[in-house]
PDB file of N, CA and C and ligand atoms in Angstrom:
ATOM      1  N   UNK G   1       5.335  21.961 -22.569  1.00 77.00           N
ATOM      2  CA  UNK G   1       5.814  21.356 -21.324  1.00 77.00           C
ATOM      3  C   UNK G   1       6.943  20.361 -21.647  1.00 77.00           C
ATOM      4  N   UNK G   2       8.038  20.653 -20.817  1.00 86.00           N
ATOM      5  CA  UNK G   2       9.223  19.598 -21.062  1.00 86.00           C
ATOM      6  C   UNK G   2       8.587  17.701 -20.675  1.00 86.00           C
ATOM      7  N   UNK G   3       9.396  16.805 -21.289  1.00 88.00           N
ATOM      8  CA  UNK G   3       8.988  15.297 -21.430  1.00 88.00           C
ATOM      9  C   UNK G   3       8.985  15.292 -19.637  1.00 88.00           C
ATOM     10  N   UNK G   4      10.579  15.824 -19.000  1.00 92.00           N
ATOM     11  CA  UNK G   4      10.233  15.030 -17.464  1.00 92.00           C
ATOM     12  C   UNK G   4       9.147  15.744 -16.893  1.00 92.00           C
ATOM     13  N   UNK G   5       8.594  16.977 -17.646  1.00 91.00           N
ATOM     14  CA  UNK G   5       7.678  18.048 -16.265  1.00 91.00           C
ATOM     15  C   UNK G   5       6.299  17.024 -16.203  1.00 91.00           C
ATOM     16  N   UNK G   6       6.012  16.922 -18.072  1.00 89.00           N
ATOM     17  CA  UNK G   6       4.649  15.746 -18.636  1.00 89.00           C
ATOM     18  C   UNK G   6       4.794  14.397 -17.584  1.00 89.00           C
ATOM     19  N   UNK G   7       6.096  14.150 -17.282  1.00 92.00           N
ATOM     20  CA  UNK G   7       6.179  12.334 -17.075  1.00 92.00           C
ATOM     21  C   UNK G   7       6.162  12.676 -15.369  1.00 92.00           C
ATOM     22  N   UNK G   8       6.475  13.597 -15.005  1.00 94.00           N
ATOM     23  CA  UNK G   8       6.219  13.999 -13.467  1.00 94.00           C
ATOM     24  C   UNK G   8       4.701  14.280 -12.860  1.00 94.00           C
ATOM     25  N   UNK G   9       3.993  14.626 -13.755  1.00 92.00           N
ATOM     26  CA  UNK G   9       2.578  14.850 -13.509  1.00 92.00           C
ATOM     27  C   UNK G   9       1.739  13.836 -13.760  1.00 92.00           C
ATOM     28  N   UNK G  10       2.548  13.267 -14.956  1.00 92.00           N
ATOM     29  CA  UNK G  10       1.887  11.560 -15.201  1.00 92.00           C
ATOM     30  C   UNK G  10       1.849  10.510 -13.861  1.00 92.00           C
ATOM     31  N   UNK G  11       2.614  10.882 -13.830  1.00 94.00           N
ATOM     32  CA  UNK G  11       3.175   9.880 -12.566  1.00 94.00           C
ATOM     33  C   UNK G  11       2.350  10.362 -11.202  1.00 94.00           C
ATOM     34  N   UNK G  12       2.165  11.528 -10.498  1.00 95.00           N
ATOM     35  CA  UNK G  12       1.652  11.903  -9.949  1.00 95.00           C
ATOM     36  C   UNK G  12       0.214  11.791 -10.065  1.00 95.00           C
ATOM     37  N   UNK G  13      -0.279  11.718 -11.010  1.00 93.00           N
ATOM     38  CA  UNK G  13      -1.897  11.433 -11.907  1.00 93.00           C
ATOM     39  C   UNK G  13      -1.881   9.797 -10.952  1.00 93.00           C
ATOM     40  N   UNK G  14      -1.047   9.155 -11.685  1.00 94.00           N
ATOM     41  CA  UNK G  14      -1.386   7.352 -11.884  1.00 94.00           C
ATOM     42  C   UNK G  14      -1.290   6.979 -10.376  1.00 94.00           C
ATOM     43  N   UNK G  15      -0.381   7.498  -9.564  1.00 97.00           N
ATOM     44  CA  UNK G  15      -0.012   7.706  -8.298  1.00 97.00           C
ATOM     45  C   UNK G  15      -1.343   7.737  -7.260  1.00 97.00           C
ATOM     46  N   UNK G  16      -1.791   8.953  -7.632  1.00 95.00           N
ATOM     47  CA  UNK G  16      -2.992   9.496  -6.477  1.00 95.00           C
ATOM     48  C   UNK G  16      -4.302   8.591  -7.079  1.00 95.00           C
ATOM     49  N   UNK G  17      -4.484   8.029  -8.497  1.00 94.00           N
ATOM     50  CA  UNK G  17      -5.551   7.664  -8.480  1.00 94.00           C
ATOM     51  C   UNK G  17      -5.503   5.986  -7.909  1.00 94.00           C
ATOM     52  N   UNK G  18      -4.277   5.822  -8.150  1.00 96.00           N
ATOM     53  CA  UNK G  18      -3.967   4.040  -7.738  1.00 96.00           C
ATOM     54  C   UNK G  18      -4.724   4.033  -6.271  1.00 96.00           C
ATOM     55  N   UNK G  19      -3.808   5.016  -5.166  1.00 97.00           N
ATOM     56  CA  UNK G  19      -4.202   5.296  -4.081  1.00 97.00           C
ATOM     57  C   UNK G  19      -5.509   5.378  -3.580  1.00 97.00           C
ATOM     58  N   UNK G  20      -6.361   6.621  -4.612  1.00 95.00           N
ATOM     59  CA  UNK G  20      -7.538   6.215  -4.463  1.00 95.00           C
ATOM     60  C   UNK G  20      -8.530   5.259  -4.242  1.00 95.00           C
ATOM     61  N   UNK G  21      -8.348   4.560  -5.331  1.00 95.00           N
ATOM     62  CA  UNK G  21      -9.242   3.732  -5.302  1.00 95.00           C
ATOM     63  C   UNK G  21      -8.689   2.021  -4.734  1.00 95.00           C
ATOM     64  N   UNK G  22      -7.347   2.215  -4.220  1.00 97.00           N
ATOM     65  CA  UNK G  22      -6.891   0.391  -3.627  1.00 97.00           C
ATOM     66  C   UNK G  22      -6.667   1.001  -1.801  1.00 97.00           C
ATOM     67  N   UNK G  23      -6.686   2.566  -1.906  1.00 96.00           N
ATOM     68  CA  UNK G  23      -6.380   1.967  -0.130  1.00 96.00           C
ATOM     69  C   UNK G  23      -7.650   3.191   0.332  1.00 96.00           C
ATOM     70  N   UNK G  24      -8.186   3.952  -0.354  1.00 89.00           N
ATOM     71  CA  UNK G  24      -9.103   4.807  -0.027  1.00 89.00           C
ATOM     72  C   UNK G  24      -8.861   5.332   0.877  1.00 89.00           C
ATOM     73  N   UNK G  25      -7.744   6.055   1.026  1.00 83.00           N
ATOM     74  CA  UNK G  25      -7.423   7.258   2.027  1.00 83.00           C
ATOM     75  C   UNK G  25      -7.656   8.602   1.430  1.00 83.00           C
ATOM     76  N   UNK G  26      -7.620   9.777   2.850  1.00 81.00           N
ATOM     77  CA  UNK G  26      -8.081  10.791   1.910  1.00 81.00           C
ATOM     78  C   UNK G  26      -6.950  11.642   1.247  1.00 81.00           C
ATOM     79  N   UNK G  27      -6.162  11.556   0.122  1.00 88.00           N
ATOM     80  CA  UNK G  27      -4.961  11.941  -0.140  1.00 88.00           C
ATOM     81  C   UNK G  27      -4.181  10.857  -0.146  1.00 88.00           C
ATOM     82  N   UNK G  28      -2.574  10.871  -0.455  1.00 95.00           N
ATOM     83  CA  UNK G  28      -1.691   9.555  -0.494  1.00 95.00           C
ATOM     84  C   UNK G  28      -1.494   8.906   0.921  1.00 95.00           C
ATOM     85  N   UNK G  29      -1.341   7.350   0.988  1.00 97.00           N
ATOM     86  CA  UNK G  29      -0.992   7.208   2.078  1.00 97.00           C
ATOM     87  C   UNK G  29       0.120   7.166   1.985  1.00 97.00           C
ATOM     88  N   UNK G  30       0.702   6.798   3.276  1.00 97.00           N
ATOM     89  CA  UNK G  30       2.280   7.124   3.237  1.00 97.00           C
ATOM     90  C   UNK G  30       3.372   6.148   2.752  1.00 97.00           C
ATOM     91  N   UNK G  31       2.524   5.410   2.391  1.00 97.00           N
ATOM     92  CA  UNK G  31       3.619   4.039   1.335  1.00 97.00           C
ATOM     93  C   UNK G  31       3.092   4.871  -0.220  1.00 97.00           C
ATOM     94  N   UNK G  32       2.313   5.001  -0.838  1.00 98.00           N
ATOM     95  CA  UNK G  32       2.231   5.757  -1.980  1.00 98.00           C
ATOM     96  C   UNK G  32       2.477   7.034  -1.855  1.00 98.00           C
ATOM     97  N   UNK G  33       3.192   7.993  -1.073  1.00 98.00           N
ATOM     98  CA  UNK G  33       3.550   9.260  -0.884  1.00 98.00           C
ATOM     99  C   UNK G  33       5.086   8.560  -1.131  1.00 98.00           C
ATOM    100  N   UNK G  34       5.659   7.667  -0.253  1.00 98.00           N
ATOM    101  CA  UNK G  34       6.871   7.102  -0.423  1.00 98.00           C
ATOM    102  C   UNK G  34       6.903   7.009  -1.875  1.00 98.00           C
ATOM    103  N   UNK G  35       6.100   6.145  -2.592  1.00 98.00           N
ATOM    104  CA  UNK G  35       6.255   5.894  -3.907  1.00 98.00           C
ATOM    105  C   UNK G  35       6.484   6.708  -4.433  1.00 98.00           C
ATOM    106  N   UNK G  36       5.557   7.677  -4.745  1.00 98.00           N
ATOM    107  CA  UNK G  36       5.548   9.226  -5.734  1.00 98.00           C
ATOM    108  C   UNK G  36       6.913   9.806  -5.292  1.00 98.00           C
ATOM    109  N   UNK G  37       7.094  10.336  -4.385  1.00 98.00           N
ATOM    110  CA  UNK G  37       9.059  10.648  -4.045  1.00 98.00           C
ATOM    111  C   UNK G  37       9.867  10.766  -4.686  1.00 98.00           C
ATOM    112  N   UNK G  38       9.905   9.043  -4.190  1.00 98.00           N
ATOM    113  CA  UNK G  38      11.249   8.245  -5.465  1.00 98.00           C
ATOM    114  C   UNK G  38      10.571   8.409  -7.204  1.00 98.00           C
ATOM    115  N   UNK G  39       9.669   8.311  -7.439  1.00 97.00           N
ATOM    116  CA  UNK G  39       9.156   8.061  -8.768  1.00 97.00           C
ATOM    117  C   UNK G  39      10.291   9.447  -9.171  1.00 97.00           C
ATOM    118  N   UNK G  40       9.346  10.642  -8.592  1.00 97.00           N
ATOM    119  CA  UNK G  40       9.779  11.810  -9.331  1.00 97.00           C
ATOM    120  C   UNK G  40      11.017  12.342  -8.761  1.00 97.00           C
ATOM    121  N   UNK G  41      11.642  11.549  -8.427  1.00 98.00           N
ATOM    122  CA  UNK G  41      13.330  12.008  -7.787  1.00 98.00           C
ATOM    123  C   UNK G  41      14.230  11.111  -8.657  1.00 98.00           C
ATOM    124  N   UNK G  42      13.710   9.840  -9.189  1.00 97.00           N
ATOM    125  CA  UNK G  42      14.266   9.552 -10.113  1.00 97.00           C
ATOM    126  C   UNK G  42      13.785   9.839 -11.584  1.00 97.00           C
ATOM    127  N   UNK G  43      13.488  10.837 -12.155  1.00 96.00           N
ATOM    128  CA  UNK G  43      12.989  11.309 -13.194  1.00 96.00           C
ATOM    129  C   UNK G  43      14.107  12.610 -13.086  1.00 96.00           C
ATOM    130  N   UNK G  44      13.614  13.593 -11.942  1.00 96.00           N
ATOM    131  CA  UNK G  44      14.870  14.298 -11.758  1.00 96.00           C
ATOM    132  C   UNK G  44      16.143  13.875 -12.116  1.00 96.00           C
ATOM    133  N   UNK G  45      16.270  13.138 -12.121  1.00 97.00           N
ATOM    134  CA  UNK G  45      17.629  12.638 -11.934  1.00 97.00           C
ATOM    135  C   UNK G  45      18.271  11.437 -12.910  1.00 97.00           C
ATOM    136  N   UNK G  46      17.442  11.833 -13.997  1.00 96.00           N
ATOM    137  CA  UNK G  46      17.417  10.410 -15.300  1.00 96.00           C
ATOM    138  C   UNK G  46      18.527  11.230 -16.340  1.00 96.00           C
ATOM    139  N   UNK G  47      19.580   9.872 -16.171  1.00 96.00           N
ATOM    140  CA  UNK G  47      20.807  10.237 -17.045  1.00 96.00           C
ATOM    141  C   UNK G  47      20.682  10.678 -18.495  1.00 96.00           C
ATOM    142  N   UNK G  48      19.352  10.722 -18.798  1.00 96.00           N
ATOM    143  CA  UNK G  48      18.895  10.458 -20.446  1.00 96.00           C
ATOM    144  C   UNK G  48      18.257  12.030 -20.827  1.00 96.00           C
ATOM    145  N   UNK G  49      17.786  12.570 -19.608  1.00 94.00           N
ATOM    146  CA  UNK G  49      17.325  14.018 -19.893  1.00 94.00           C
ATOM    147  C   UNK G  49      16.195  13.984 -20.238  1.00 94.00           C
ATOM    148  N   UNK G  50      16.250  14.849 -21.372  1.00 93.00           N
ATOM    149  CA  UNK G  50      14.949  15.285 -21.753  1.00 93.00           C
ATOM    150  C   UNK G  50      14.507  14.277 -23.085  1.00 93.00           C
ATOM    151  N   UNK G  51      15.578  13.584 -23.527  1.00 94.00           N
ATOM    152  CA  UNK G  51      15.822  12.122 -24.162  1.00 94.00           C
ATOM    153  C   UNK G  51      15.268  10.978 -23.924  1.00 94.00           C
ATOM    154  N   UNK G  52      14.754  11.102 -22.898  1.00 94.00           N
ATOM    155  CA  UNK G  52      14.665   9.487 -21.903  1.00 94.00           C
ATOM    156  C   UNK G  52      13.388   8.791 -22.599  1.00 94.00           C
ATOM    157  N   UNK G  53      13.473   7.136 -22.729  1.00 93.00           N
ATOM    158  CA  UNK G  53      12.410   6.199 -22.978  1.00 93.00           C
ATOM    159  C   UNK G  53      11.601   6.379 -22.011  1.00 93.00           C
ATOM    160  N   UNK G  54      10.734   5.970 -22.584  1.00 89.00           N
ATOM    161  CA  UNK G  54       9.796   5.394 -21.470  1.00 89.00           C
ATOM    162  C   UNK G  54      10.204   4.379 -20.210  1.00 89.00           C
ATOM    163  N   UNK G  55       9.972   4.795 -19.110  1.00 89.00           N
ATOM    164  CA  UNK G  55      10.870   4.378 -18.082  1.00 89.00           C
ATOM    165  C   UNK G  55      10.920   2.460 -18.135  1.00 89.00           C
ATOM    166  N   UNK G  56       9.410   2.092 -19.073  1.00 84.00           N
ATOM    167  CA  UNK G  56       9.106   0.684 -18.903  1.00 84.00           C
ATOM    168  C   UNK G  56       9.829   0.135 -20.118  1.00 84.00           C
ATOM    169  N   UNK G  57      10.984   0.363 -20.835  1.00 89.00           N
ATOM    170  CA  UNK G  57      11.596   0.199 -21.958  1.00 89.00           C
ATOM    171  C   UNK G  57      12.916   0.434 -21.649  1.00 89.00           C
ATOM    172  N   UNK G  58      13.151   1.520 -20.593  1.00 92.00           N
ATOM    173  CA  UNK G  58      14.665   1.607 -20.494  1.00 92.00           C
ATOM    174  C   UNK G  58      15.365   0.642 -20.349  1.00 92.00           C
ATOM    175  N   UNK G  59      16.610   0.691 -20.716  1.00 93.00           N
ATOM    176  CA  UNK G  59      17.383  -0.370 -20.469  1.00 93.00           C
ATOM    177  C   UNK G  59      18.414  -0.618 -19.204  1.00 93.00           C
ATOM    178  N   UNK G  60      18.442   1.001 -18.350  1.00 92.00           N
ATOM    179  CA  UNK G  60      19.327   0.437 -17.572  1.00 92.00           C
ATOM    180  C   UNK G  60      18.224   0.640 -16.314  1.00 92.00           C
ATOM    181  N   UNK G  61      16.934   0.792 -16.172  1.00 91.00           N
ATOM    182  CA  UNK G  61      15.954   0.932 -15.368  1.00 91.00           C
ATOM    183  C   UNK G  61      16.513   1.064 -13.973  1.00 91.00           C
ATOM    184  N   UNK G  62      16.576   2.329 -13.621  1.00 96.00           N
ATOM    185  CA  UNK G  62      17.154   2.962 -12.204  1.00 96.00           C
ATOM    186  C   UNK G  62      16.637   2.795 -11.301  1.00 96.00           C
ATOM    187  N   UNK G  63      15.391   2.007 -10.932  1.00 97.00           N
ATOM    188  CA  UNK G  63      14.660   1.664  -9.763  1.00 97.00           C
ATOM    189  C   UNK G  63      15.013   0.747  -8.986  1.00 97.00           C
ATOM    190  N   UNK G  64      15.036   0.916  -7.847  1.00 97.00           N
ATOM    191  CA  UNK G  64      14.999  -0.408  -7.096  1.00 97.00           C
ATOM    192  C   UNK G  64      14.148  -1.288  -7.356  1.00 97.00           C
ATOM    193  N   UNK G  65      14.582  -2.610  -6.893  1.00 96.00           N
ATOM    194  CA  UNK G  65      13.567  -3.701  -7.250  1.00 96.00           C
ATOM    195  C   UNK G  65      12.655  -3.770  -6.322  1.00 96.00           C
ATOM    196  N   UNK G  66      11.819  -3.353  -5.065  1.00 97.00           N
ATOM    197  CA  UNK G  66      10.547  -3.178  -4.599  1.00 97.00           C
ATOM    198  C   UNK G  66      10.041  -2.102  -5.117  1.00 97.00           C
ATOM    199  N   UNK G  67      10.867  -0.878  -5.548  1.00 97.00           N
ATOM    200  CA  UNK G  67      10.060   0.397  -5.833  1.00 97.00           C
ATOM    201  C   UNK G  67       9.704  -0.089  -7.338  1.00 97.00           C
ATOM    202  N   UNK G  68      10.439  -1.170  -8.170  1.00 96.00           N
ATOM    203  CA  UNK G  68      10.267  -1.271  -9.349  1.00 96.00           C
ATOM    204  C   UNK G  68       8.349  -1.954  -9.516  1.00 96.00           C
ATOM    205  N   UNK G  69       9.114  -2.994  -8.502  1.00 96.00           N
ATOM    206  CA  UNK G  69       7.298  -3.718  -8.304  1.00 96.00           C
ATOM    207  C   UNK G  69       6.179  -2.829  -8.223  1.00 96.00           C
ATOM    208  N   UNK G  70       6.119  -1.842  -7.185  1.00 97.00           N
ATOM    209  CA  UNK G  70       5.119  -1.165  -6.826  1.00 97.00           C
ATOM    210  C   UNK G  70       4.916  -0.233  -7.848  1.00 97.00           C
ATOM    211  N   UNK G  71       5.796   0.367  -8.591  1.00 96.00           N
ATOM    212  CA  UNK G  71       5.559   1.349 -10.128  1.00 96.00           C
ATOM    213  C   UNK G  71       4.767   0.612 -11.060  1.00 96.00           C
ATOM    214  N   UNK G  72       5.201  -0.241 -11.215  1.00 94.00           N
ATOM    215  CA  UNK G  72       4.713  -1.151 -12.055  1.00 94.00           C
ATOM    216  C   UNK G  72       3.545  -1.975 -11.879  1.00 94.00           C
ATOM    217  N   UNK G  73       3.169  -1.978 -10.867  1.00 96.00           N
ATOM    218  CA  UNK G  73       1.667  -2.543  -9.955  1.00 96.00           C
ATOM    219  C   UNK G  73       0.712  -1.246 -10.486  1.00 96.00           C
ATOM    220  N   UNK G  74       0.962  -0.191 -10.127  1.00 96.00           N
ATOM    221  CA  UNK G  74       0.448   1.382  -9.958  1.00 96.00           C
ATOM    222  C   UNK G  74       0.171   1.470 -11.931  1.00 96.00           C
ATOM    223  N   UNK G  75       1.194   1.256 -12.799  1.00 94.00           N
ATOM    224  CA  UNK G  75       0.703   1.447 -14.251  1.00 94.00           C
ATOM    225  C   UNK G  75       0.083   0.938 -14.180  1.00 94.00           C
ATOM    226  N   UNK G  76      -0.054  -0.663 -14.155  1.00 95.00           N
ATOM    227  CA  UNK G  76      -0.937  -1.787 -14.682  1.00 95.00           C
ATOM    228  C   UNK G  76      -2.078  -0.991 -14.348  1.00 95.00           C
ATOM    229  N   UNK G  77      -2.910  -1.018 -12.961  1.00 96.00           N
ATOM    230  CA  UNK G  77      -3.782  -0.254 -12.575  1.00 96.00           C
ATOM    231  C   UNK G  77      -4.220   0.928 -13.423  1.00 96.00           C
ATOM    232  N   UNK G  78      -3.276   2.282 -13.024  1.00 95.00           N
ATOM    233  CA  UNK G  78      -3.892   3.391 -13.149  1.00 95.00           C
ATOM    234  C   UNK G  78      -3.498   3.678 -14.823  1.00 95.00           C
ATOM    235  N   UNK G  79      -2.739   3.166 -15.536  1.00 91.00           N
ATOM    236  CA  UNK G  79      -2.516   2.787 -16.942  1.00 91.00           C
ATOM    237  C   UNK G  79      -3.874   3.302 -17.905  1.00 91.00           C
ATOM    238  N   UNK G  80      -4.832   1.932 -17.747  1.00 90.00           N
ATOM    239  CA  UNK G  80      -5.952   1.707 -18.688  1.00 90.00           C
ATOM    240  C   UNK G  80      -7.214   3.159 -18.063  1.00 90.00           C
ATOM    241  N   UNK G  81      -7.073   3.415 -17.470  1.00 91.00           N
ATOM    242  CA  UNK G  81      -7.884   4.180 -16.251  1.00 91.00           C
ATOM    243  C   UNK G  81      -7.469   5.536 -16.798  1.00 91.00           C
ATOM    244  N   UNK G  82      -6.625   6.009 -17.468  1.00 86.00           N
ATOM    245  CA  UNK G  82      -6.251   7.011 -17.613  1.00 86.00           C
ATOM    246  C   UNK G  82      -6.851   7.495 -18.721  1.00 86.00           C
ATOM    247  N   UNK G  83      -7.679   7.046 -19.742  1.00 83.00           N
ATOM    248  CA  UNK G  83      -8.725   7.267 -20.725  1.00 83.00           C
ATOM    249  C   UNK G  83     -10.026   7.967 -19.971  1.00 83.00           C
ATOM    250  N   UNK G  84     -10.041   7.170 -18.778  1.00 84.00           N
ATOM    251  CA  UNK G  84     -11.466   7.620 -18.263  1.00 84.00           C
ATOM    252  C   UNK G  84     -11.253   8.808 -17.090  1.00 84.00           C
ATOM    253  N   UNK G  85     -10.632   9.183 -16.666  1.00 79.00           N
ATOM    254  CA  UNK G  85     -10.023  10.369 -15.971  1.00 79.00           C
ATOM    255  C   UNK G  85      -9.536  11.581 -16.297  1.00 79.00           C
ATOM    256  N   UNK G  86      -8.523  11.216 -17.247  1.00 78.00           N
ATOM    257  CA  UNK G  86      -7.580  12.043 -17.345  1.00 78.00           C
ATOM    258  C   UNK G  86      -7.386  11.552 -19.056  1.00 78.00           C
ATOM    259  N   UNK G  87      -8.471  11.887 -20.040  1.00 78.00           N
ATOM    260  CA  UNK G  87      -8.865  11.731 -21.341  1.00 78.00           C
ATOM    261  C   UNK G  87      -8.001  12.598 -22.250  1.00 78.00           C
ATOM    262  N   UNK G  88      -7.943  14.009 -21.848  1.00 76.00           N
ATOM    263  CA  UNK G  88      -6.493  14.722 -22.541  1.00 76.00           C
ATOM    264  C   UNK G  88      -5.409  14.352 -22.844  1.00 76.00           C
ATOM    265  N   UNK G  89      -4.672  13.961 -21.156  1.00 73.00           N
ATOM    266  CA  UNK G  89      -3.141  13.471 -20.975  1.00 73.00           C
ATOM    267  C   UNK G  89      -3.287  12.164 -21.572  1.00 73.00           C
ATOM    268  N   UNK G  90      -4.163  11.448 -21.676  1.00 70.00           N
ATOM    269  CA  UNK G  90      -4.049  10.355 -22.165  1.00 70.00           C
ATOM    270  C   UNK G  90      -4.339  10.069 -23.981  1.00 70.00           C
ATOM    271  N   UNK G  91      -4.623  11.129 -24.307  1.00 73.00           N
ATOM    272  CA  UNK G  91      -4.870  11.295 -25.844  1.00 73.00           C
ATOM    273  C   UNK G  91      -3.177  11.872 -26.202  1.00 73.00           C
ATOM    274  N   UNK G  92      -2.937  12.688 -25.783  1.00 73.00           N
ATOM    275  CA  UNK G  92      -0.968  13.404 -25.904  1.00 73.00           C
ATOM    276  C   UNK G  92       0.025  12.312 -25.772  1.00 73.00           C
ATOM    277  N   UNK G  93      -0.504  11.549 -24.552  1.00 68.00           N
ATOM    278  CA  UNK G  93       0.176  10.245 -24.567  1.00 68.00           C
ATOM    279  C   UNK G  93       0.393   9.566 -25.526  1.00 68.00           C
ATOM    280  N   UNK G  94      -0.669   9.314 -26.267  1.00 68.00           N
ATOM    281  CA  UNK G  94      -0.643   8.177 -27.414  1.00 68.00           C
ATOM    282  C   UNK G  94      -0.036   9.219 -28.936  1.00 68.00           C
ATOM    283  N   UNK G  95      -0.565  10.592 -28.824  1.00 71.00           N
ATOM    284  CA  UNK G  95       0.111  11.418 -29.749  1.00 71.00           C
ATOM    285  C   UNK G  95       1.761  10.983 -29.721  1.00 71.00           C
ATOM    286  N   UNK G  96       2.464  11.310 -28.468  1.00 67.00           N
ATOM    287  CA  UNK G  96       3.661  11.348 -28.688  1.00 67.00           C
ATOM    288  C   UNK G  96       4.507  10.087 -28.991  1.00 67.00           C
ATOM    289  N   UNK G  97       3.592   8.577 -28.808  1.00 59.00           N
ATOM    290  CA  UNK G  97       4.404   7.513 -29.252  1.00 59.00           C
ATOM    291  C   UNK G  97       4.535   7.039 -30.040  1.00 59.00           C
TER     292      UNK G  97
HETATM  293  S1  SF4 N   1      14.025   4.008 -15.584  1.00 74.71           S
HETATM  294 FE1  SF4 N   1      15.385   4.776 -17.188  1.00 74.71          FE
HETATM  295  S2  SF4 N   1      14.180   6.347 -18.228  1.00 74.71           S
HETATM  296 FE2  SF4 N   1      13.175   5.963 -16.267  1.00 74.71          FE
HETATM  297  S3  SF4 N   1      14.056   7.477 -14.870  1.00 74.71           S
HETATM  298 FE3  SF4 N   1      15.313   5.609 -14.667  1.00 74.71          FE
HETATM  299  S4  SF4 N   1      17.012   5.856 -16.109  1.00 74.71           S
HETATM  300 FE4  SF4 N   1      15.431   7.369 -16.645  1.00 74.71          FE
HETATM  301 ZN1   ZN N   2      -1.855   4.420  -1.206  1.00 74.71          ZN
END
């Protein structure tokens, strides 16, 4: 699997479970549907390719500054959580760094 297809599903993972469990709707609500969007429209669209840092390291970090907050709210969260869920992606994770 290419780095953005992995970091698109990652994101989508950390996304739906944040959702889960802080606004308990059934599926995204529509401020974390907003989120996921932009997440993976700017991944699409990352000048760095298939090259790219980790988005929390980049240096010219392409997010807006509310969408930056709320990404970054959503790791903190669904981050550590990702051992207990999603134990694979999160073992490849640590493989590839
Ligand atoms: S933050 Fe950096 S690495 Fe992440 S998508 Fe934007 S330009 Fe690419
Ligand atoms: Zn939500």
């Amino acid at each position: 699997m290419s780095k953005i297809s992995y970091e698109k599903r990652t994101v989508d993972y950390m996304i739906g479970l944040y959702c889960r469990k802080n606004h308990r709707t059934n599926g995204l609500c529509p401020d974390c549907e907003t989120l996921k969007d932009y997440a993976l429209d700017r991944l699409i669209k990352c000048p760095f390719g298939e090259d790219k840092p980790a988005c929390k390291e980049c240096k010219i970090h392409c997010y807006q500054a509310d969408m930056k907050a709320n990404i970054l709210e959503v790791m903190r969260f669904s981050g550590p959580r990702m051992i207990i869920y999603f134990p694979l992606d999160y073992l490849k994770h640590l493989i590839r760094k």
